[in-house]
CSV table of C-alpha atoms and ligand atoms in Angstrom, one decimal:
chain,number,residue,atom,x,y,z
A,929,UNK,CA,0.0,0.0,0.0
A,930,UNK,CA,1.1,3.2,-0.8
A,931,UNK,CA,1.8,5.7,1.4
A,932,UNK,CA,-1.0,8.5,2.3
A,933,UNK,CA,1.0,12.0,1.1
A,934,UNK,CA,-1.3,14.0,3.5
A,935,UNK,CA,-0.4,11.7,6.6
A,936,UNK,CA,3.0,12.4,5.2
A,937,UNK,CA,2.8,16.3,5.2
A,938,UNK,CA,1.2,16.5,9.0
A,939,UNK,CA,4.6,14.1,9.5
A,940,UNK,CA,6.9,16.7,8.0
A,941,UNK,CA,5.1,19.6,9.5
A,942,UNK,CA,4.7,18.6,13.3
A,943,UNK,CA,8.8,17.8,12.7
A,944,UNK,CA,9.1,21.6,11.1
A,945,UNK,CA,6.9,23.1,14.2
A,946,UNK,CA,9.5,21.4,16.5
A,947,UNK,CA,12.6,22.7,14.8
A,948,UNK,CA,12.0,26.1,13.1
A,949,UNK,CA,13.0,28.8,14.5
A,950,UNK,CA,9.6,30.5,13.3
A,951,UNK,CA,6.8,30.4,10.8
A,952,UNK,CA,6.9,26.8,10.3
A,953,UNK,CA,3.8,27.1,8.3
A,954,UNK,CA,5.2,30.2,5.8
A,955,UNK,CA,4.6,29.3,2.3
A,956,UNK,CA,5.6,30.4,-1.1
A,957,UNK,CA,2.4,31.2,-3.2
A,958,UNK,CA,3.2,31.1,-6.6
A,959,UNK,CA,0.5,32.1,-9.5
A,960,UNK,CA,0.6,32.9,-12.8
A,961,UNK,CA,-2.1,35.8,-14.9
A,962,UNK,CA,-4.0,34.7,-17.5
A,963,UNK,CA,-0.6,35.3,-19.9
A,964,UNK,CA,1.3,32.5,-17.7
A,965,UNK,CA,3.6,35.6,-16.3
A,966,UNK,CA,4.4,34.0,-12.7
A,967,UNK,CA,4.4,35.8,-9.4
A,968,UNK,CA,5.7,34.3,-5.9
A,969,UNK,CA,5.3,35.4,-2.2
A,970,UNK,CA,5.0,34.0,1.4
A,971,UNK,CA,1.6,33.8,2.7
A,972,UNK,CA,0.9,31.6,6.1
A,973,UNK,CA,-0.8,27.6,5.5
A,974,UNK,CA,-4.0,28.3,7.8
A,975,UNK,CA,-5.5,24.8,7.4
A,976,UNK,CA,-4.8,22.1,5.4
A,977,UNK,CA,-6.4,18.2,4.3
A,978,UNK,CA,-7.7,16.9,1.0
A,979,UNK,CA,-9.8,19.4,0.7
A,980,UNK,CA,-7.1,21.9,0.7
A,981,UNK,CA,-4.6,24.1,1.7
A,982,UNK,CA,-5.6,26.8,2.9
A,983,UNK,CA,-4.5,30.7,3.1
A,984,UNK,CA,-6.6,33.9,3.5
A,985,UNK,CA,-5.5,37.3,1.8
A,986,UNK,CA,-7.2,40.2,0.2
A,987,UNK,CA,-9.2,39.4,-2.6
A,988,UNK,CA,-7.6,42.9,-4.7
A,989,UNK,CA,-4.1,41.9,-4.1
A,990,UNK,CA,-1.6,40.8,-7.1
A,991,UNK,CA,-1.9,37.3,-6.1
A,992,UNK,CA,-6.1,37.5,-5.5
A,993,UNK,CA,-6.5,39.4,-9.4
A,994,UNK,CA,-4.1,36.3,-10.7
A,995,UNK,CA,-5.9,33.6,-9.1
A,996,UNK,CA,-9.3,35.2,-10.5
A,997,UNK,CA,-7.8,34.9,-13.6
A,998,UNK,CA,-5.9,31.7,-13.9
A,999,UNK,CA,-7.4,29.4,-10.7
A,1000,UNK,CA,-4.1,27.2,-10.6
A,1001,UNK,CA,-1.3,27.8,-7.8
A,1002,UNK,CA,1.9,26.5,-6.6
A,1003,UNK,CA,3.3,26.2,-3.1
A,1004,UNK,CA,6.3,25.4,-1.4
A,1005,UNK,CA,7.7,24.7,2.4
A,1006,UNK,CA,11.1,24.9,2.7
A,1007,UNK,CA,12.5,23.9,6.2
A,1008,UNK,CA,15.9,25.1,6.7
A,1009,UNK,CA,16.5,23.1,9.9
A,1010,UNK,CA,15.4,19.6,8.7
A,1011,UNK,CA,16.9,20.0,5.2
A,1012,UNK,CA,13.6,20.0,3.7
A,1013,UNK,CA,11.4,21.4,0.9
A,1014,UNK,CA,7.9,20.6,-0.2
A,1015,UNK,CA,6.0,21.2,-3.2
A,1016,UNK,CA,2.2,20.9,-4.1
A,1017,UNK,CA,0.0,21.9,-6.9
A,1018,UNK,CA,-3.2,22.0,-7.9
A,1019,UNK,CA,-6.3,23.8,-8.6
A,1020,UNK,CA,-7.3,27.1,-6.6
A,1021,UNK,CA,-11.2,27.2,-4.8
A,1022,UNK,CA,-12.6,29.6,-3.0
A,1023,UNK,CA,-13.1,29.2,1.5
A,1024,UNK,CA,-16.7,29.2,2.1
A,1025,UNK,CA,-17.8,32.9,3.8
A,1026,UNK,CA,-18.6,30.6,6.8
A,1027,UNK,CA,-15.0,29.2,7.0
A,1028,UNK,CA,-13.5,33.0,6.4
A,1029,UNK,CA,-15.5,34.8,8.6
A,1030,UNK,CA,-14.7,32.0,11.6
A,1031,UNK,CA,-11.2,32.2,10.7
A,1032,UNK,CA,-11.5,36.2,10.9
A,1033,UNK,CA,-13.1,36.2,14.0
A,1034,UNK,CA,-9.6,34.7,15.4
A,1035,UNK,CA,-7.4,37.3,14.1
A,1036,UNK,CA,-5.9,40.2,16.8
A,1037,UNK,CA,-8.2,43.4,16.4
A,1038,UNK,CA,-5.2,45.1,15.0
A,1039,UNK,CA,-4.9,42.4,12.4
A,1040,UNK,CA,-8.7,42.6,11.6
A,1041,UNK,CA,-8.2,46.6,11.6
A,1042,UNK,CA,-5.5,46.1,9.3
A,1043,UNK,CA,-7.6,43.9,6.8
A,1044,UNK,CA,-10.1,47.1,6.0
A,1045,UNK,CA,-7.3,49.6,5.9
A,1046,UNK,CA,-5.1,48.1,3.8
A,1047,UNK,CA,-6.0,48.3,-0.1
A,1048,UNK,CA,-3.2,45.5,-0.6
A,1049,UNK,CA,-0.7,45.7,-3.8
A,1050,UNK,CA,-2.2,49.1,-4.7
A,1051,UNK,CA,0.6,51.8,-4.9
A,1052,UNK,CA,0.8,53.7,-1.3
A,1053,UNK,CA,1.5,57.3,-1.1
A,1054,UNK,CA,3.1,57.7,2.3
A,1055,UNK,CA,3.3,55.6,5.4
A,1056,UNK,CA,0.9,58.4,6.6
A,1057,UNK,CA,-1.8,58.0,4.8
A,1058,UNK,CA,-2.3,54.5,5.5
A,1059,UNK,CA,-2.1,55.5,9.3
A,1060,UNK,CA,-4.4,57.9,9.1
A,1061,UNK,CA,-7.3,55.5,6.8
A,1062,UNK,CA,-6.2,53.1,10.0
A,1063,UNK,CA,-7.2,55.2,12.4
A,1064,UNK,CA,-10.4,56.2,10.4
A,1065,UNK,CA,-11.5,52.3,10.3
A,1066,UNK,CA,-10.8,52.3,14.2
A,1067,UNK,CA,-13.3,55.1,14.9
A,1068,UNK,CA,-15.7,53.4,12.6
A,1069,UNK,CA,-15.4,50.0,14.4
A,1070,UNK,CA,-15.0,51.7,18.0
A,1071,UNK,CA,-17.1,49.8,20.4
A,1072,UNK,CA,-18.7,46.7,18.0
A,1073,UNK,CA,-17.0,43.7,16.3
A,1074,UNK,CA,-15.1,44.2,13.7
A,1075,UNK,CA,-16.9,41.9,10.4
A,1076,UNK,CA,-14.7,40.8,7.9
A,1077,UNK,CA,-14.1,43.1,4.4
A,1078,UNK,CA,-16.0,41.9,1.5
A,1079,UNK,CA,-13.2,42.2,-0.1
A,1080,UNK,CA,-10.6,39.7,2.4
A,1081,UNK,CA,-10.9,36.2,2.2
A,1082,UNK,CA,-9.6,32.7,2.2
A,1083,UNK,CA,-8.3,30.5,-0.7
A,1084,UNK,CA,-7.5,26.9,-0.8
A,1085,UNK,CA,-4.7,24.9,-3.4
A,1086,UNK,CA,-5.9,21.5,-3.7
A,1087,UNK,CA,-3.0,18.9,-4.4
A,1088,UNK,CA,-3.0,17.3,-7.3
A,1089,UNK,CA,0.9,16.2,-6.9
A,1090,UNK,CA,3.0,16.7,-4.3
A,1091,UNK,CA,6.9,16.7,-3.5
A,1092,UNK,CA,8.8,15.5,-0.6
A,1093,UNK,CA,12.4,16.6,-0.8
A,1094,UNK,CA,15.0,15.6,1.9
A,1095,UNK,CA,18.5,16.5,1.6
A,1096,UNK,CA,21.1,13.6,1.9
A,1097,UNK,CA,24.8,13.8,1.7
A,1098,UNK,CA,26.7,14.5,-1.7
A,1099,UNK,CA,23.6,16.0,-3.5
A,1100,UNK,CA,22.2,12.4,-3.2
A,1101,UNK,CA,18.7,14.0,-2.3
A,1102,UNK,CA,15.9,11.9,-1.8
A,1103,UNK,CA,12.6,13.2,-4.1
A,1104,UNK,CA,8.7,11.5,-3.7
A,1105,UNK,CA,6.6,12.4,-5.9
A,1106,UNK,CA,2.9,11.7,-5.8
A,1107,UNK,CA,0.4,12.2,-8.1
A,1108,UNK,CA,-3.2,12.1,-7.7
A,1109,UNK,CA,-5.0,9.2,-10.3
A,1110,UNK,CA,-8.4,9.3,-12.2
A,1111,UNK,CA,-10.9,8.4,-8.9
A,1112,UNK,CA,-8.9,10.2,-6.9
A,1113,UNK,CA,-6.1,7.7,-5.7
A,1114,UNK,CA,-2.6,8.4,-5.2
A,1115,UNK,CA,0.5,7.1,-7.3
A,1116,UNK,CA,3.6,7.1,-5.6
A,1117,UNK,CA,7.1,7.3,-7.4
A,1118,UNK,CA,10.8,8.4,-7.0
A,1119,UNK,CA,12.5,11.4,-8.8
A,1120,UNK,CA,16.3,11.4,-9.5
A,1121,UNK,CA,17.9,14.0,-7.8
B,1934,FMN,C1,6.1,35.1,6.9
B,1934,FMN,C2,5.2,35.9,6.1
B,1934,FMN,C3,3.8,35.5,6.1
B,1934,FMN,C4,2.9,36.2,5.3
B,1934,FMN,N1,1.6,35.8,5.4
B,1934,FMN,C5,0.7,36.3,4.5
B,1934,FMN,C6,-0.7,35.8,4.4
B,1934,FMN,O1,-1.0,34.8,5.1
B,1934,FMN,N2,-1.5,36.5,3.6
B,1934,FMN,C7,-1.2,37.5,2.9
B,1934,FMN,O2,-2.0,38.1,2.1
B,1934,FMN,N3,0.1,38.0,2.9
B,1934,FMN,C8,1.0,37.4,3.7
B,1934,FMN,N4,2.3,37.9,3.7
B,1934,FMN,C9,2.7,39.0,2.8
B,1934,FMN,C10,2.9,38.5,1.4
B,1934,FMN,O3,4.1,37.9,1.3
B,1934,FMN,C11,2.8,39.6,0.3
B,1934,FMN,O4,3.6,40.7,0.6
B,1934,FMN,C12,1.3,40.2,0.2
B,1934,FMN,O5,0.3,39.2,0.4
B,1934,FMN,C13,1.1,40.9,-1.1
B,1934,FMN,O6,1.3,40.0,-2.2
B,1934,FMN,P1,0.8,40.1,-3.7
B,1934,FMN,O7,1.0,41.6,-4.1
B,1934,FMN,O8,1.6,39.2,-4.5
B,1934,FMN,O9,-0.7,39.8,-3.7
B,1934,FMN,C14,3.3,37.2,4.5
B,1934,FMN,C15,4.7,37.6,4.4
B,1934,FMN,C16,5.6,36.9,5.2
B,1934,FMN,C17,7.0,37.2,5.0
């Protein structure tokens, strides 16, 4: 029987939360626009299974206009103290409103602040200005819950193959590659190095 690549990932990761110094779940995003002109950056893995993997981020940004275009993303973990890297892709779907606005709830009241006063990727004119539309959103808020922006929400990569890299001696890494079948099972192979 073949291994199970997501029991394999939770592996990986509960052994990346015990060793890295910080952020053990950053991620590089990468997506491409409807040209195929790629774009990469770090977003944070807030959930993951077979339905998913999940990150939330406003909907206007760079990466939120590319993935409107072009649904398809890559990601990849790289832990530097296990010698590690992991790569999935897939198709891109969208987190239910449910699932956002639970997730939203959690966030610091800063962070929730942040999410409506921040117009993400657009150009900024001074440090200022985004100080003072934060402060304007805090007045507006003052006193009641803060609800989640229309326009902030949560995206999921589901796997259709995955990577696990280990480094071993010599450049003699150690690549797994599986690959989701027709019906949903898993292949499981070996990549040379
Ligand atoms: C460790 C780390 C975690 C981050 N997590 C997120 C995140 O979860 N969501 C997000 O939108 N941006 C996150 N960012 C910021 C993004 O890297 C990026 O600057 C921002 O989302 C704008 O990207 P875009 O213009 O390509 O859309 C994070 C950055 C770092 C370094």
């Amino acid at each position: 029987m073949s291994t199970d690549p997501f029991a394999l990932f939770d592996a990986w990761l509960a052994e990346a939360r015990a060793n890295e110094p910080n952020d053990p779940e950053a991620m590089a995003l990468a997506t491409a626009d409807a040209s195929g002109n790629p774009s990469v950056r770090i977003v944070l893995l807030k959930g993951h299974g077979p339905d998913g993997f999940v990150f939330y981020t406003n909907e206007g940004s760079e990466k939120g206009r590319e993935l409107a275009e072009n649904p398809m993303a890559a990601l990849l973990f790289h832990w530097k103290s296990v010698r590690r890297q992991v790569r999935i892709e897939g198709p891109v779907g969208r987190v239910s409103d449910e699932q956002a606005d639970a997730y939203f709830a959690t966030r610091s009241r800063d962070s929730q602040l942040g999410a409506w006063a921040s117009d993400q990727s657009q150009p900024l004119e001074s440090r200022d200005l985004f100080e003072a539309r934060y402060e304007e959103v805090k007045q507006r808020f003052e006193g009641q819950d803060v609800p989640r922006p229309p326009h902030w929400g949560g995206f999921k990569v589901m796997p259709r193959r995955f990577e696990f890299w280990q480094d071993r001696p010599h450049r003699l890494h150690e690549r797994r590659l599986f690959v989701v079948e027709d019906g949903g099972s898993w292949s499981e192979g070996l990549l040379y190095p």
